[in-house]
CSV table of C-alpha atoms in Angstrom, one decimal:
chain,number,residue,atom,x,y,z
A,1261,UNK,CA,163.2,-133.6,306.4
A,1262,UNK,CA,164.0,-130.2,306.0
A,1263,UNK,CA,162.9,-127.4,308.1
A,1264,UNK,CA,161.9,-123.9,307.0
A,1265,UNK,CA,162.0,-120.7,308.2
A,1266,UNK,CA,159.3,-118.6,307.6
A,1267,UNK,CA,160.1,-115.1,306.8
A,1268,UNK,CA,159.2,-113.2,310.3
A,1269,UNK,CA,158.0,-109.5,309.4
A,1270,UNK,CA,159.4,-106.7,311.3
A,1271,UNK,CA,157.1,-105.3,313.6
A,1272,UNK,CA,158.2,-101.2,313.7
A,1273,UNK,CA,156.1,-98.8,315.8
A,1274,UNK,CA,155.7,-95.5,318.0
A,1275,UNK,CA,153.9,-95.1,321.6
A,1276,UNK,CA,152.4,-91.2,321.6
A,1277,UNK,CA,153.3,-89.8,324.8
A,1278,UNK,CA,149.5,-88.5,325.3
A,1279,UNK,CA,149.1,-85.5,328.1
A,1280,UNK,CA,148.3,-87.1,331.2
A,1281,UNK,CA,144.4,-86.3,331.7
A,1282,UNK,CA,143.2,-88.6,334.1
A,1283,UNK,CA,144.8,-87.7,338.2
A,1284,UNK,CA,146.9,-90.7,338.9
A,1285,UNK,CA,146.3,-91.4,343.0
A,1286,UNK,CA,149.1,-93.2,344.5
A,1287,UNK,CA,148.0,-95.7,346.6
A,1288,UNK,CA,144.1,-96.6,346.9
A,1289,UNK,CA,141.4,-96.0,349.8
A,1290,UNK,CA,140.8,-98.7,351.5
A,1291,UNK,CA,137.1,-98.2,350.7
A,1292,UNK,CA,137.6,-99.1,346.8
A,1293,UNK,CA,140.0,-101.9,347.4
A,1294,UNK,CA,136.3,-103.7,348.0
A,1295,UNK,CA,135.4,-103.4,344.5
A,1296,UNK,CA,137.1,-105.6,342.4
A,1297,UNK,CA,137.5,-107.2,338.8
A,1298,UNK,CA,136.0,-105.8,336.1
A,1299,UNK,CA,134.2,-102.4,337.1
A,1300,UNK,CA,137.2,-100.9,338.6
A,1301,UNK,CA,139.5,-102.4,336.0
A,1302,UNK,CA,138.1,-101.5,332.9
A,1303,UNK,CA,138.2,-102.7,329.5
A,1304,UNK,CA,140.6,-102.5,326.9
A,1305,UNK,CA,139.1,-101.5,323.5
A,1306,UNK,CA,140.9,-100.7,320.3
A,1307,UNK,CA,140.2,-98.2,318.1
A,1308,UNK,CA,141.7,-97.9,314.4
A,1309,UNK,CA,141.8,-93.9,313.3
A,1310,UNK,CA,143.1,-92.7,310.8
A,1311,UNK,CA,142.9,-88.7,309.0
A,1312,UNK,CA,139.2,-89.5,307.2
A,1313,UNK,CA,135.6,-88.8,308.4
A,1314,UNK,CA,134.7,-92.4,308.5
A,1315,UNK,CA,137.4,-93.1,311.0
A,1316,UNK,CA,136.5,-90.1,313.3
A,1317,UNK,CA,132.8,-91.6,312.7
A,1318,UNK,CA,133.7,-94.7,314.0
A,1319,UNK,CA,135.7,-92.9,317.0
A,1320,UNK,CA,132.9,-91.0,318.0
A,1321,UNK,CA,130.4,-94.3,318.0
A,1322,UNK,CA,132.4,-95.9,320.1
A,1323,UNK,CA,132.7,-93.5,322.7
A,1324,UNK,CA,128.9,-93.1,322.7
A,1325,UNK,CA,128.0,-96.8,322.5
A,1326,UNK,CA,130.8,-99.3,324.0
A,1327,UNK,CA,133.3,-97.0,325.9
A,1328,UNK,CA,132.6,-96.5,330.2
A,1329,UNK,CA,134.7,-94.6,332.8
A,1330,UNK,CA,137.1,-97.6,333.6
A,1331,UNK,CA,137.6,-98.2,330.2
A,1332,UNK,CA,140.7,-97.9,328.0
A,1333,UNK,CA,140.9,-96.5,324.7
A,1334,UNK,CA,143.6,-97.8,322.8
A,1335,UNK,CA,144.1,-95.8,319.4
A,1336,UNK,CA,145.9,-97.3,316.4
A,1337,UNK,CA,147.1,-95.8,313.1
A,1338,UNK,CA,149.2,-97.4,310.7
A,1339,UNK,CA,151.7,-95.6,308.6
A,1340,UNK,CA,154.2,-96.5,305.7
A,1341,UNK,CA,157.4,-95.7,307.8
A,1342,UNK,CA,157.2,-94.6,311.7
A,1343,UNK,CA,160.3,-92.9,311.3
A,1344,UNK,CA,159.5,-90.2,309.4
A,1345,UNK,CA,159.1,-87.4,311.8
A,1346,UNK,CA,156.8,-85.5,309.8
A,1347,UNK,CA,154.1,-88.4,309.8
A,1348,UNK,CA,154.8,-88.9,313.2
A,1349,UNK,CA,154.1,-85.6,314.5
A,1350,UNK,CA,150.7,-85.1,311.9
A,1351,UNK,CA,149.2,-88.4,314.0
A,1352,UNK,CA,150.7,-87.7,317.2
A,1353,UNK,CA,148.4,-84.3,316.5
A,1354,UNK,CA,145.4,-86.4,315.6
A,1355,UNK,CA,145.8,-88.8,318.5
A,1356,UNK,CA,146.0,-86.4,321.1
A,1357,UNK,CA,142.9,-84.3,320.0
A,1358,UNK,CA,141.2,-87.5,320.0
A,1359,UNK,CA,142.2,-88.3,323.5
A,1360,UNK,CA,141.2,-85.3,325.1
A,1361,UNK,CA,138.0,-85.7,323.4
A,1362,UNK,CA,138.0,-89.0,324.8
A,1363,UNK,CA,138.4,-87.9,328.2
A,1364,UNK,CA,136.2,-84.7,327.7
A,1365,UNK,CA,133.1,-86.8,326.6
A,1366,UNK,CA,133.3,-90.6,328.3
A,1367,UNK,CA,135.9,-90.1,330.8
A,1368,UNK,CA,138.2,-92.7,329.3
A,1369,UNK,CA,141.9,-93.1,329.2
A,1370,UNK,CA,144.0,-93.4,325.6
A,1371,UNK,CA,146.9,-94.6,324.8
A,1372,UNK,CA,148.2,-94.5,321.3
A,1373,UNK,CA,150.4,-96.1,318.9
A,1374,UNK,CA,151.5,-95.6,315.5
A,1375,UNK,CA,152.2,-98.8,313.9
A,1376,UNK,CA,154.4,-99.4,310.5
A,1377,UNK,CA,152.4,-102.0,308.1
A,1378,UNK,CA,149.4,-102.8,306.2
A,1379,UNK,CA,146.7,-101.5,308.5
A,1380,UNK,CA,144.4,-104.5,308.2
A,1381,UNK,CA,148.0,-106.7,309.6
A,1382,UNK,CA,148.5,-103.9,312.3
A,1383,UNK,CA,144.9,-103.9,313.3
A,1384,UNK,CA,145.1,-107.8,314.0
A,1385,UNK,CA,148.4,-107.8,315.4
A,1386,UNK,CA,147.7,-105.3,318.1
A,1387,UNK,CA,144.6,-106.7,318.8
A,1388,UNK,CA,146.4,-110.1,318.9
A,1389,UNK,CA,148.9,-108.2,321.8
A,1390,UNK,CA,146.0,-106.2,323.5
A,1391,UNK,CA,143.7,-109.2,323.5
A,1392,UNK,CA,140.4,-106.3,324.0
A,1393,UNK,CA,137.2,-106.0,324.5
A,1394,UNK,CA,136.4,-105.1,320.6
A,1395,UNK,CA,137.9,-103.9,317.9
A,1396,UNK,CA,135.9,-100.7,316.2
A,1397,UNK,CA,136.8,-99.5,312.9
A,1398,UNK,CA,135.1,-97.2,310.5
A,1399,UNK,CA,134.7,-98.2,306.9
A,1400,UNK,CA,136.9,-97.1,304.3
A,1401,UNK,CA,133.4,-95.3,302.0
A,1402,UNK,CA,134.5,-97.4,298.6
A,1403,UNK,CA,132.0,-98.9,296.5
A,1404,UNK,CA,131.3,-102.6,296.7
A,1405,UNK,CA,132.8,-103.5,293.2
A,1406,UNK,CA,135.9,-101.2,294.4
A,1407,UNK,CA,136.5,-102.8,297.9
A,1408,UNK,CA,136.2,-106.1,296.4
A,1409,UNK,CA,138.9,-105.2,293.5
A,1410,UNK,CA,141.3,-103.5,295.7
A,1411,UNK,CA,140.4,-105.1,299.1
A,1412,UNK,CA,139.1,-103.8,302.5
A,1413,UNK,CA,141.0,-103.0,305.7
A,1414,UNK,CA,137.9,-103.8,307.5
A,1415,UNK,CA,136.6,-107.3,305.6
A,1416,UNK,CA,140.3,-108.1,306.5
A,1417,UNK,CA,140.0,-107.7,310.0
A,1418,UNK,CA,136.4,-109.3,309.7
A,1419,UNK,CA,137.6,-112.1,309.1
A,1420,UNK,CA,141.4,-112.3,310.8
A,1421,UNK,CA,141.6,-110.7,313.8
A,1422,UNK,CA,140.6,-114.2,316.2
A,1423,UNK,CA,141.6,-111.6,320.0
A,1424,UNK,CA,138.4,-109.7,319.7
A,1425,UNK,CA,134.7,-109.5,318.4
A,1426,UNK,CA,135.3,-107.2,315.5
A,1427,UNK,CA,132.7,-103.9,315.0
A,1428,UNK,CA,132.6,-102.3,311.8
A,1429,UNK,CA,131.4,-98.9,311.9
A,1430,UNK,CA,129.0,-97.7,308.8
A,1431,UNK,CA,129.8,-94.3,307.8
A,1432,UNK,CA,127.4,-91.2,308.6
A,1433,UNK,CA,126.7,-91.4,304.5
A,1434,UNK,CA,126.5,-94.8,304.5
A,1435,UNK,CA,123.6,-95.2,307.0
A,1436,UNK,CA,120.7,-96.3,305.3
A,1437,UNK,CA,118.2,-99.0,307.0
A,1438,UNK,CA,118.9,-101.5,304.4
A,1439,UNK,CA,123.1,-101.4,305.0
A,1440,UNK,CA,122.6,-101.1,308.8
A,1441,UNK,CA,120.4,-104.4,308.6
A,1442,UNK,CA,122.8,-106.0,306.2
A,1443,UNK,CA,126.3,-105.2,308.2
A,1444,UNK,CA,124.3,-106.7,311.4
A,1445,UNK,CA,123.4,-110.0,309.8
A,1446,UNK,CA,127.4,-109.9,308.6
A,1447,UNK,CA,128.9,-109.4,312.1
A,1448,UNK,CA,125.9,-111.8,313.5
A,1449,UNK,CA,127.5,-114.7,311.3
A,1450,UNK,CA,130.5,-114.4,312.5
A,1451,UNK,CA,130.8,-116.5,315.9
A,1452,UNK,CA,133.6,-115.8,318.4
């Protein structure tokens, strides 16, 4: 018998040193060592952004909808090479206006990373390392004959990210009754 080795795919990527917006306090009260688990914890959720309207969309709907004080917002962007310093700084930009929007509006703490790859494979894989609450992404806003021609980063995660339920944001043009009804009875299929 012979054995194989698969091919293992390098896994390249960038933490974005956000500005530090929530007050970090040293040691805690004794009053709130009482509360315990999940409320003072928080959740993890991850968030896939990218430069488009759909993505800030979905952003924004998570904030509103999913996102509490405790919680934390982990923002993800993948990029064809994280060592370019000019694609680097241009998300480091993005992610840190969305972080202090974060904060301004829920409260919430981000952290950020900027992951080399196919985004539907980073999305998975750092949800895969995260292990979140949910993973929120917008749509991309292609047709359905396009999307299913050149493939969606969001069926993709639909149907392989196993960490976390999976919520796929329609965009703000895309938000008719009848595709609001049908991408419910999709992510209602789907069993976790």
């Amino acid at each position: 018998m012979e054995t194989v080795e698969e091919d293992v795919e390098e896994y390249s990527w960038r933490e974005v040193v956000l500005p530090r917006l929530v007050p970090v306090v040293p040691d805690a009260p004794p009053e709130l060592e009482r509360e315990t688990g999940e409320r003072r914890r928080g959740r993890d959720l991850l968030v896939a952004v990218d430069f488009g309207p759909n993505s800030k969309h979905a952003f924004d709907w998570a904030l509103a909808h999913i996102a509490r004080i405790a919680d934390t917002v982990h923002l993800v962007h993948a990029v064809s090479n994280v060592h370019n310093e000019i694609v680097y700084e241009k998300s480091r930009e993005l992610m840190e206006d969305l972080a202090i929007e974060a904060f301004k509006t829920s409260l919430v703490r981000t952290k950020a990373r900027i992951v080399e790859g196919d985004a539907g494979k980073v999305i998975c894989r750092e949800a895969d390392r995260l292990k979140p609450a949910a993973v929120i992404l917008g749509t991309r806003g292609r047709g359905l004959i396009q999307s299913v021609l050149q493939g969606s980063v969001s069926e993709y995660c639909f149907h392989n990210c196993k960490a976390a339920p999976v919520i796929i944001v329609p965009g703000k043009d895309e938000l008719s009754f009848t595709s609001i009804t049908s991408k419910v009875e999709l992510c209602l299929c789907r069993s976790w």
